[in-house]
Short mmCIF file of C-alpha atoms in Angstrom, two decimals:
data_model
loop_
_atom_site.label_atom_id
_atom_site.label_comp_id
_atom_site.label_asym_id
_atom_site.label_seq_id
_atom_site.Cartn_x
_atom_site.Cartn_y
_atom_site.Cartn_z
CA UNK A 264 24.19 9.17 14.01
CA UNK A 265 22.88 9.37 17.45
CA UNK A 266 19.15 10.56 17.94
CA UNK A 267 17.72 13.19 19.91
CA UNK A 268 15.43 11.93 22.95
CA UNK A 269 12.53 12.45 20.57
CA UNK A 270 13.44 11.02 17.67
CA UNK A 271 13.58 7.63 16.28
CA UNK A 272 16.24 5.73 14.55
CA UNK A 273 15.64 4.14 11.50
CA UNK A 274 16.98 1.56 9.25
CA UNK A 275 15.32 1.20 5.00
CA UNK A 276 15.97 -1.83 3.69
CA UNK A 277 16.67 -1.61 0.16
CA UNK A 278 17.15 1.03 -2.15
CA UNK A 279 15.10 0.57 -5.50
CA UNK A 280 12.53 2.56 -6.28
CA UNK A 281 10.30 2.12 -3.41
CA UNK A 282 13.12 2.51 -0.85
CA UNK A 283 14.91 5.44 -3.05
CA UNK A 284 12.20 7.65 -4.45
CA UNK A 285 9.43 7.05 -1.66
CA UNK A 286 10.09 5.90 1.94
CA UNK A 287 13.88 7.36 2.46
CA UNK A 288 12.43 11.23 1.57
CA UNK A 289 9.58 10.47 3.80
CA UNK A 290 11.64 9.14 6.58
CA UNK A 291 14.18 12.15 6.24
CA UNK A 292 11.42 14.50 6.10
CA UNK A 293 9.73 13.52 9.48
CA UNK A 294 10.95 15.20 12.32
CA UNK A 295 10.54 12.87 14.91
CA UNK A 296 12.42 10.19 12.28
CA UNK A 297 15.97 9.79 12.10
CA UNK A 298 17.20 8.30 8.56
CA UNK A 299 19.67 6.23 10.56
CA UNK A 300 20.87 4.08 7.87
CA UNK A 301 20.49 1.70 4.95
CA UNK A 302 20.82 -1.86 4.05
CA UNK A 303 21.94 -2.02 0.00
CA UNK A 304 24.32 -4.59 -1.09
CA UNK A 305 25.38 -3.57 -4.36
CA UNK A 306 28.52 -1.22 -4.88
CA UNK A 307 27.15 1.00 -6.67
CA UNK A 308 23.98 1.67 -4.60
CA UNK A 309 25.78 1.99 -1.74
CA UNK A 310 27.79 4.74 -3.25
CA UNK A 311 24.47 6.40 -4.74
CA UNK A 312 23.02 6.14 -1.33
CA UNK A 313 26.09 7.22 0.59
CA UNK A 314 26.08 10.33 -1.61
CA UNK A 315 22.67 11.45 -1.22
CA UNK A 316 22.31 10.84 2.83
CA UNK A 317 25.86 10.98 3.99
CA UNK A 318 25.02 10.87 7.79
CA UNK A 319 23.92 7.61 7.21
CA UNK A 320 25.33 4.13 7.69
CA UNK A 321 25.55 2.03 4.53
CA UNK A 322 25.01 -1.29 5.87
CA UNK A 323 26.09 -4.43 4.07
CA UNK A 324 23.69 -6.72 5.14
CA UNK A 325 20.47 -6.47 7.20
CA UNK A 326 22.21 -8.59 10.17
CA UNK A 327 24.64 -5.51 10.72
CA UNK A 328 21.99 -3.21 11.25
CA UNK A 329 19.94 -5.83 13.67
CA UNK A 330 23.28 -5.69 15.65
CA UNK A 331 23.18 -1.86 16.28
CA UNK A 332 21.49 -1.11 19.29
CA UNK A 333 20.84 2.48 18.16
CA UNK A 334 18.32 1.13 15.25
CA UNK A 335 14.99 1.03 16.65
CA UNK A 336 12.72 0.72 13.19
CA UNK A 337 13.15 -1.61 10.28
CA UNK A 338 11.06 -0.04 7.07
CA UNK A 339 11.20 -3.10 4.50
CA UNK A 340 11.59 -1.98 1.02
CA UNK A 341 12.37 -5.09 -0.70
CA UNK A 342 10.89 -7.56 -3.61
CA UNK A 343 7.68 -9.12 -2.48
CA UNK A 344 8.84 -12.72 -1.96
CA UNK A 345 11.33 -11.15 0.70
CA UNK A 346 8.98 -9.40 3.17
CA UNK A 347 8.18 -12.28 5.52
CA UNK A 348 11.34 -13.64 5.94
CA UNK A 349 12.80 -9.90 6.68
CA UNK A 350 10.76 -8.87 8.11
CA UNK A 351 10.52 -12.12 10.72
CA UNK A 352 14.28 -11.70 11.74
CA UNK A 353 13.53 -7.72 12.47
CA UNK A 354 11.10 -8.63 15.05
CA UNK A 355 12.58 -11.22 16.66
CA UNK A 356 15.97 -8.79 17.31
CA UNK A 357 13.61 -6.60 18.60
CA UNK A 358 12.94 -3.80 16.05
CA UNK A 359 9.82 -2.45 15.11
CA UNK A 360 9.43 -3.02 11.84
CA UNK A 361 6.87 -1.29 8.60
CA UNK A 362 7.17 -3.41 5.53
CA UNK A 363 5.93 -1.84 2.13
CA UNK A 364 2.83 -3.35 0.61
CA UNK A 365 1.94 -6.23 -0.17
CA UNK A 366 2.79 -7.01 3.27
CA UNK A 367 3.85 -10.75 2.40
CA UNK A 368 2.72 -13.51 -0.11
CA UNK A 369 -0.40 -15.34 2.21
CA UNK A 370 -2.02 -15.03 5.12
CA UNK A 371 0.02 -18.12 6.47
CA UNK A 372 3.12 -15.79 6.35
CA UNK A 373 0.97 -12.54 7.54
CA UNK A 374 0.10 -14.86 11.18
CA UNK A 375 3.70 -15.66 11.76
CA UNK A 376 4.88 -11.98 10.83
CA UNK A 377 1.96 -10.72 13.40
CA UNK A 378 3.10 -13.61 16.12
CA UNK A 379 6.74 -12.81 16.09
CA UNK A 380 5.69 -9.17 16.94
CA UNK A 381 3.77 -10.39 19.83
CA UNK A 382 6.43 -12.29 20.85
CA UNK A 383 8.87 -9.87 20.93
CA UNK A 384 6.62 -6.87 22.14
CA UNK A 385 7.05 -4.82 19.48
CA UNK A 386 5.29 -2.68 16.67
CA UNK A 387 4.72 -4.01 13.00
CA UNK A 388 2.91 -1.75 10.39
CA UNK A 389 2.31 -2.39 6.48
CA UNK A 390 3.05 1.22 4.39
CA UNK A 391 -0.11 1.32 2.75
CA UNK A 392 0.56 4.92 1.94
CA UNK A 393 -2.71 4.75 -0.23
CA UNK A 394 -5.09 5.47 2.66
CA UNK A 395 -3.32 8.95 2.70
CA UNK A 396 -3.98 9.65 -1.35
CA UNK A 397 -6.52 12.94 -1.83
CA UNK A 398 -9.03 10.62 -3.76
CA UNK A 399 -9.31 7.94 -1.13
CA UNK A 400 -9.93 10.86 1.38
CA UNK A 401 -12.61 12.32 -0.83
CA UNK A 402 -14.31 9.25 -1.12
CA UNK A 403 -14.00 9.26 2.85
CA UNK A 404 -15.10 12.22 3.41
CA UNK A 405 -18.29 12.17 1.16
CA UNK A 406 -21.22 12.26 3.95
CA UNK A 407 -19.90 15.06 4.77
CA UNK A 408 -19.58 17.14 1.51
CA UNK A 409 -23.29 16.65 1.30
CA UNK A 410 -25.00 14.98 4.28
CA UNK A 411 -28.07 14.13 2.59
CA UNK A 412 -25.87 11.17 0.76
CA UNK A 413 -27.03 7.82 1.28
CA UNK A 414 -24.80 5.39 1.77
CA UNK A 415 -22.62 3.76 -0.36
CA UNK A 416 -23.47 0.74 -1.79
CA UNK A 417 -21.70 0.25 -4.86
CA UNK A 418 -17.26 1.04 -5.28
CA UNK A 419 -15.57 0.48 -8.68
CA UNK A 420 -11.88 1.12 -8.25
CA UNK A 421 -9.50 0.89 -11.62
CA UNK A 422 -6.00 0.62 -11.85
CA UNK A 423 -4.55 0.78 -15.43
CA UNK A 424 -2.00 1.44 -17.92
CA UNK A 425 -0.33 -0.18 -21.01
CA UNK A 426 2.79 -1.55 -20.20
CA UNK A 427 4.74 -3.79 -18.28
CA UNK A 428 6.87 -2.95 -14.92
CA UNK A 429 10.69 -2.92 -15.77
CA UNK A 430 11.15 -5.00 -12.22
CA UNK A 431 11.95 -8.51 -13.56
CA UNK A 432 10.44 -10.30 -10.27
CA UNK A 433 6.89 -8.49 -10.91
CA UNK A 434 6.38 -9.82 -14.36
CA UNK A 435 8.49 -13.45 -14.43
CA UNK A 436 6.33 -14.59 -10.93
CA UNK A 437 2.85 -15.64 -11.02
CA UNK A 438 0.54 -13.85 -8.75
CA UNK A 439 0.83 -16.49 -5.68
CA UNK A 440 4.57 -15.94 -6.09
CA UNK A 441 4.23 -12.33 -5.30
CA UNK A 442 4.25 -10.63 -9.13
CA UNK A 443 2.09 -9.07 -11.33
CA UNK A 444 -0.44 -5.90 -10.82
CA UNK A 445 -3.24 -7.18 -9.33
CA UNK A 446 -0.74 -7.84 -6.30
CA UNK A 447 1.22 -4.92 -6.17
CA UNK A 448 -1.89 -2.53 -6.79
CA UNK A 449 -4.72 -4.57 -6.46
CA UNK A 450 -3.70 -4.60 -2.57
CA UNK A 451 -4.25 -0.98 -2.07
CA UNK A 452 -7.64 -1.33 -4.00
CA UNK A 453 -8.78 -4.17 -1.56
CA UNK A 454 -7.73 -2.33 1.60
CA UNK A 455 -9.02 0.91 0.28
CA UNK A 456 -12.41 -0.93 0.44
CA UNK A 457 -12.36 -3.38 3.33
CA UNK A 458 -11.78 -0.02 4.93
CA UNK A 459 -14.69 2.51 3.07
CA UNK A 460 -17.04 -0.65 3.90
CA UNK A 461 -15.67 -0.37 7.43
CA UNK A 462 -16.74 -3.07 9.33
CA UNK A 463 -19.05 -5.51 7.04
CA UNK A 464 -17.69 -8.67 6.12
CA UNK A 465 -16.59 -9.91 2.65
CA UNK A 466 -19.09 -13.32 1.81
CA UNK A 467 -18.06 -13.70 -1.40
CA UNK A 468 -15.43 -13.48 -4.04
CA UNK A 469 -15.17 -13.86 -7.72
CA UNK A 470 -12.27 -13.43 -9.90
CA UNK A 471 -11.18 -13.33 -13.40
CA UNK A 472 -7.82 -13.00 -14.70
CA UNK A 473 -6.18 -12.63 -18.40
CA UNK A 474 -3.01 -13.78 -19.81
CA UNK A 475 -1.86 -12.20 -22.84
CA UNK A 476 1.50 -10.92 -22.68
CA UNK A 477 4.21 -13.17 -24.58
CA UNK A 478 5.18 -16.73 -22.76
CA UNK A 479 8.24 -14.88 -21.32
CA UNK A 480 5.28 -13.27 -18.74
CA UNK A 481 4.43 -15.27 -15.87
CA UNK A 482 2.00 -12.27 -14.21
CA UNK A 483 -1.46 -11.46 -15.42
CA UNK A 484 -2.11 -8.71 -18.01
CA UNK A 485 -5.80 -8.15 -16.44
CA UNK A 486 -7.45 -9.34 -13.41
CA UNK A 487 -11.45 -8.19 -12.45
CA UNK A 488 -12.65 -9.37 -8.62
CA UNK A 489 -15.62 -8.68 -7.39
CA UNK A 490 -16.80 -8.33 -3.42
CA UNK A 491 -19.86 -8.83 -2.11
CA UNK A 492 -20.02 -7.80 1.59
CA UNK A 493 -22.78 -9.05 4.00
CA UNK A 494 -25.11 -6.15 3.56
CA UNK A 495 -25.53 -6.31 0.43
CA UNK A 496 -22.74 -3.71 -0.70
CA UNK A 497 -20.71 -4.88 -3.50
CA UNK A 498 -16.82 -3.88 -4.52
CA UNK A 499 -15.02 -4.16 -7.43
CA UNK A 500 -11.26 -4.07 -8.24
CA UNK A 501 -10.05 -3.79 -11.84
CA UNK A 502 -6.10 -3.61 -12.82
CA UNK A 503 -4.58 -4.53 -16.38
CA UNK A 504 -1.33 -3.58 -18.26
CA UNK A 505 -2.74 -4.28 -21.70
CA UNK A 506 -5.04 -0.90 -21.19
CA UNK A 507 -4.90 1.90 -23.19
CA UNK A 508 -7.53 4.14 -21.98
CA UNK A 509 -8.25 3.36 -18.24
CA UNK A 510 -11.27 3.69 -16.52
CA UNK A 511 -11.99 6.27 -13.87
CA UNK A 512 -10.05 5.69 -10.43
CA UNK A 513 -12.98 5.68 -8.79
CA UNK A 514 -16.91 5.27 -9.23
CA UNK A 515 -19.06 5.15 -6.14
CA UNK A 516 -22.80 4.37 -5.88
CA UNK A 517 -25.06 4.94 -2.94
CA UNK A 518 -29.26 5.07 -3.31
CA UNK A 519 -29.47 8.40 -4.62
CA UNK A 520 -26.21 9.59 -6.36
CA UNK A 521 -22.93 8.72 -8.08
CA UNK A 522 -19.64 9.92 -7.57
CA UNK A 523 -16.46 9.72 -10.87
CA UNK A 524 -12.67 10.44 -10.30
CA UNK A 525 -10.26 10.53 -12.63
CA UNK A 526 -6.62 10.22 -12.49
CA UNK A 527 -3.74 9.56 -9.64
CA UNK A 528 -2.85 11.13 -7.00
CA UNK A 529 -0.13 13.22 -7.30
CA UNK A 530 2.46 12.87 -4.54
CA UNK A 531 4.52 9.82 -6.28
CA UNK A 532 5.17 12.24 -9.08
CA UNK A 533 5.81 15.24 -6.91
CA UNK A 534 8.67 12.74 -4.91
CA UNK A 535 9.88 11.74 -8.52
CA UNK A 536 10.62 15.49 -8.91
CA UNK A 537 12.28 15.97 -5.30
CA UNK A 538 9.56 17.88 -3.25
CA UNK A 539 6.24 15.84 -2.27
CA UNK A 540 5.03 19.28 -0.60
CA UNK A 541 4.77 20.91 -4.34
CA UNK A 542 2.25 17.75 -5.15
CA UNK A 543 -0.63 19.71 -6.29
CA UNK A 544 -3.48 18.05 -8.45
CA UNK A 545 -4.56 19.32 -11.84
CA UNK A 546 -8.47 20.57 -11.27
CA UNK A 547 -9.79 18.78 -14.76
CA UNK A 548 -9.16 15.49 -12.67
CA UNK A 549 -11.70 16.79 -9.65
CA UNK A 550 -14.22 14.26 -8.89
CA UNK A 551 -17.82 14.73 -10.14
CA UNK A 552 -21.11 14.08 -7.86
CA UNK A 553 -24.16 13.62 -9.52
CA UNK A 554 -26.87 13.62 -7.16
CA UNK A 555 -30.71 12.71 -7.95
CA UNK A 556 -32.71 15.97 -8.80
CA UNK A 557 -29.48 18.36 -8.67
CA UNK A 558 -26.83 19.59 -10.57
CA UNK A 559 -23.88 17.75 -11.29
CA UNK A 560 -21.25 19.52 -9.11
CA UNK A 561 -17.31 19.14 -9.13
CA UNK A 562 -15.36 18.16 -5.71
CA UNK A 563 -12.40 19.49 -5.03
CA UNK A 564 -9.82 16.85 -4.57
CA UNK A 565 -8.85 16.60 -0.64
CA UNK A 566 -4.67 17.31 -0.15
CA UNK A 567 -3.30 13.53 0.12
CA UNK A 568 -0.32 13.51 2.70
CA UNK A 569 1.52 9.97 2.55
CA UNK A 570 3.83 11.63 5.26
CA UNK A 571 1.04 11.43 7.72
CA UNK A 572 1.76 7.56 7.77
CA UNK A 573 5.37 8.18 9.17
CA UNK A 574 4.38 10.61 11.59
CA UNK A 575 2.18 7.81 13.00
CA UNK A 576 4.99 5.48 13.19
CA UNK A 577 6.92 7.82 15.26
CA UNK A 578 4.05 9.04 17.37
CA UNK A 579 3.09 5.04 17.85
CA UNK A 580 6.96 4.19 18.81
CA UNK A 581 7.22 7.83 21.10
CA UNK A 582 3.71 8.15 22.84
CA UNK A 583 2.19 4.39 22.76
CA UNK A 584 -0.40 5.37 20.15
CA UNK A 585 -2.14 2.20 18.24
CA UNK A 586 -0.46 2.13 14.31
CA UNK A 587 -2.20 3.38 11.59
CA UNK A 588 -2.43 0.29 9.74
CA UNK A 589 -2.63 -2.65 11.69
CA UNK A 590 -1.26 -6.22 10.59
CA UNK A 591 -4.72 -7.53 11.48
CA UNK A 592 -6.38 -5.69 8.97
CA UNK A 593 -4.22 -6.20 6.44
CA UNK A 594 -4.32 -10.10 7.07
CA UNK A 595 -8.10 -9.84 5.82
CA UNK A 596 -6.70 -8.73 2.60
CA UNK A 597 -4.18 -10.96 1.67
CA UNK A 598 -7.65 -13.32 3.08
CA UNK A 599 -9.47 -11.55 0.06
CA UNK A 600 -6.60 -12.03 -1.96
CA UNK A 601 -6.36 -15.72 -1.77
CA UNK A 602 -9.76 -15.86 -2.21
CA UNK A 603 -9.08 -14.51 -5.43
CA UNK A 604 -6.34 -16.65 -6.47
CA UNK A 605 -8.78 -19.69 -5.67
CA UNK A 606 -11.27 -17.77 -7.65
CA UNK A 607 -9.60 -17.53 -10.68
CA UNK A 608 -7.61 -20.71 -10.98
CA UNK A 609 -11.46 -22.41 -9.87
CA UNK A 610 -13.36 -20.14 -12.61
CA UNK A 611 -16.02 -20.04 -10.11
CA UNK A 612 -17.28 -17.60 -6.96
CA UNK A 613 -15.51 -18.40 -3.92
CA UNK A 614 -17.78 -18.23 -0.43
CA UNK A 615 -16.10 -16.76 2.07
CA UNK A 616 -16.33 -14.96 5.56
CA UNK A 617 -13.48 -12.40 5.74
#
């Protein structure tokens, strides 16, 4: 189980779907990673998990692992509620630790979480593997498909299906208790735009949210916010499990054109199947730009690579370079996200300076 000199050792906590199908594959499939071990306290998990990575440890309890001075990074795959706490006791034993998103319930948590890493000198990342899908870099890299492209001043982002999530603590906990899409998904949509905005600042927030599913339901079945940044700019985040057609992914807006994109990326599936490197997108979900006094033209999806986020770990843990995703930038939105909350529960727009 010992690494190389170049290679770091690391410990998943948990292993449902997140920990099983997305961030153990990664891990294994970064060379400067070591897939050191796993903490999963059901029997027959552990035997599921011993059987596909058998030079593994199978760890009872996260404790254990903190205890072996050969684990060197923590990757929290665990129900939302859980991440702060976890993720707290990994950093003050002295691991680095990269928690999947949401990275914690409130920015309260996120400022202890980002002071216990200070204190103990050591790294702290949030998986927000979303900055990595093809679309989002499209949408990135738009200035420079056609330079002529003003800038953008308008992003609708949609997340939407018809159905609940099988995962008990998503649907029976209300959105300040961690469940229900807007929190799960909605916080990829929010950093995917605090991020496309780059640096202007959020100054105001409105939110509306729906509750139709049965009374067995505690999590939303459709939530709407809207962003106004301090230039004038204006995002908009839409999720709902009561949809049956959704709306396009994304729709951007700058002076002079309009950009549509349809569909998901397609790496989750490709993992589902066993190989993320066969993830290939269909071309009838290509994005479309419409630009003023041209032809409508279609834009090649750019290759998403969620493994990029892992190499960054290991590069940031090996050779000192800054994380990818930085705890402080993710603090701004679970910010955004409480502004929501208080949006919603309030029925009125929330003034803020995020």
């Amino acid at each position: 189980h010992r690494r190389s000199c170049r290679q770091v050792n690391v410990v998943v906590v948990g292993f449902g779907y997140g920990g099983k199908t997305i961030h153990c594959p990664l891990i294994a499939s970064t060379p400067r990673l070591n897939l050191y071990g796993l903490v999963v306290r059901k029997p027959d998990l552990q035997r599921e998990a011993q059987s596909v990575y058998p030079q593994a440890i199978v760890f009872n309890e996260l404790e254990d692992a903190l205890n072996d001075k050969e684990v060197q990074l923590v990757v929290i795959s665990t129900p939302h509620p859980t991440h702060a706490p976890l993720a707290i006791q990994s950093l003050r034993a002295r691991k680095h630790v990269v928690i999947d998103k949401p990275m914690c319930l409130n920015v309260n948590e996120c400022d202890q979480m980002i002071q216990a890493a200070r204190d103990n000198q050591v790294l702290l990342s949030i998986f927000h593997n979303r900055r990595f899908d093809g679309d989002f870099l499209t949408v990135s890299a738009l200035s420079s498909v056609l330079p002529a492209l003003s800038p953008i001043r308008w992003i609708e982002m949609a997340w939407q299906k018809h159905g609940l999530s099988s995962k008990l603590w998503k649907t029976q906990a209300s959105i300040a208790e961690g469940g229900g899409t807007f929190f799960d998904l909605g916080a990829h949509m929010i950093d995917q735009l605090l991020v496309l905005f780059g640096g202007k600042r959020v100054i105001s927030v409105h939110c509306v949210m729906q509750y139709h599913h049965d009374a067995s339901v505690k999590s939303e079945s459709r939530a709407h916010a809207t962003l106004e940044f301090d230039d004038g700019s204006t995002g908009i985040v839409d999720t709902g499990s009561q949809i049956c057609h959704s709306k396009p992914r994304f729709y951007v807006c700058g002076d002079n054109f309009t950009f549509i994109k349809h569909g998901v990326d397609p790496q989750e599936a490709a993992l589902l199947k066993g190989n993320i490197d066969a993830a290939e997108e269909d071309p009838n979900t290509y994005g479309v730009l419409y630009v003023a006094g041209e032809q409508a033209r279609t834009v090649p999806t750019v290759a998403g690579r969620w493994r990029t986020y892992y190499e960054g770990m290991a590069a940031s843990i090996l050779d000192g370079i800054d994380v990818q995703v930085k705890p402080e930038q993710i603090r701004r939105v679970l910010a955004v996200m409480e502004a929501c909350i208080e949006s919603t529960s309030n029925h009125k727009s929330i003034q803020v300076d995020i």
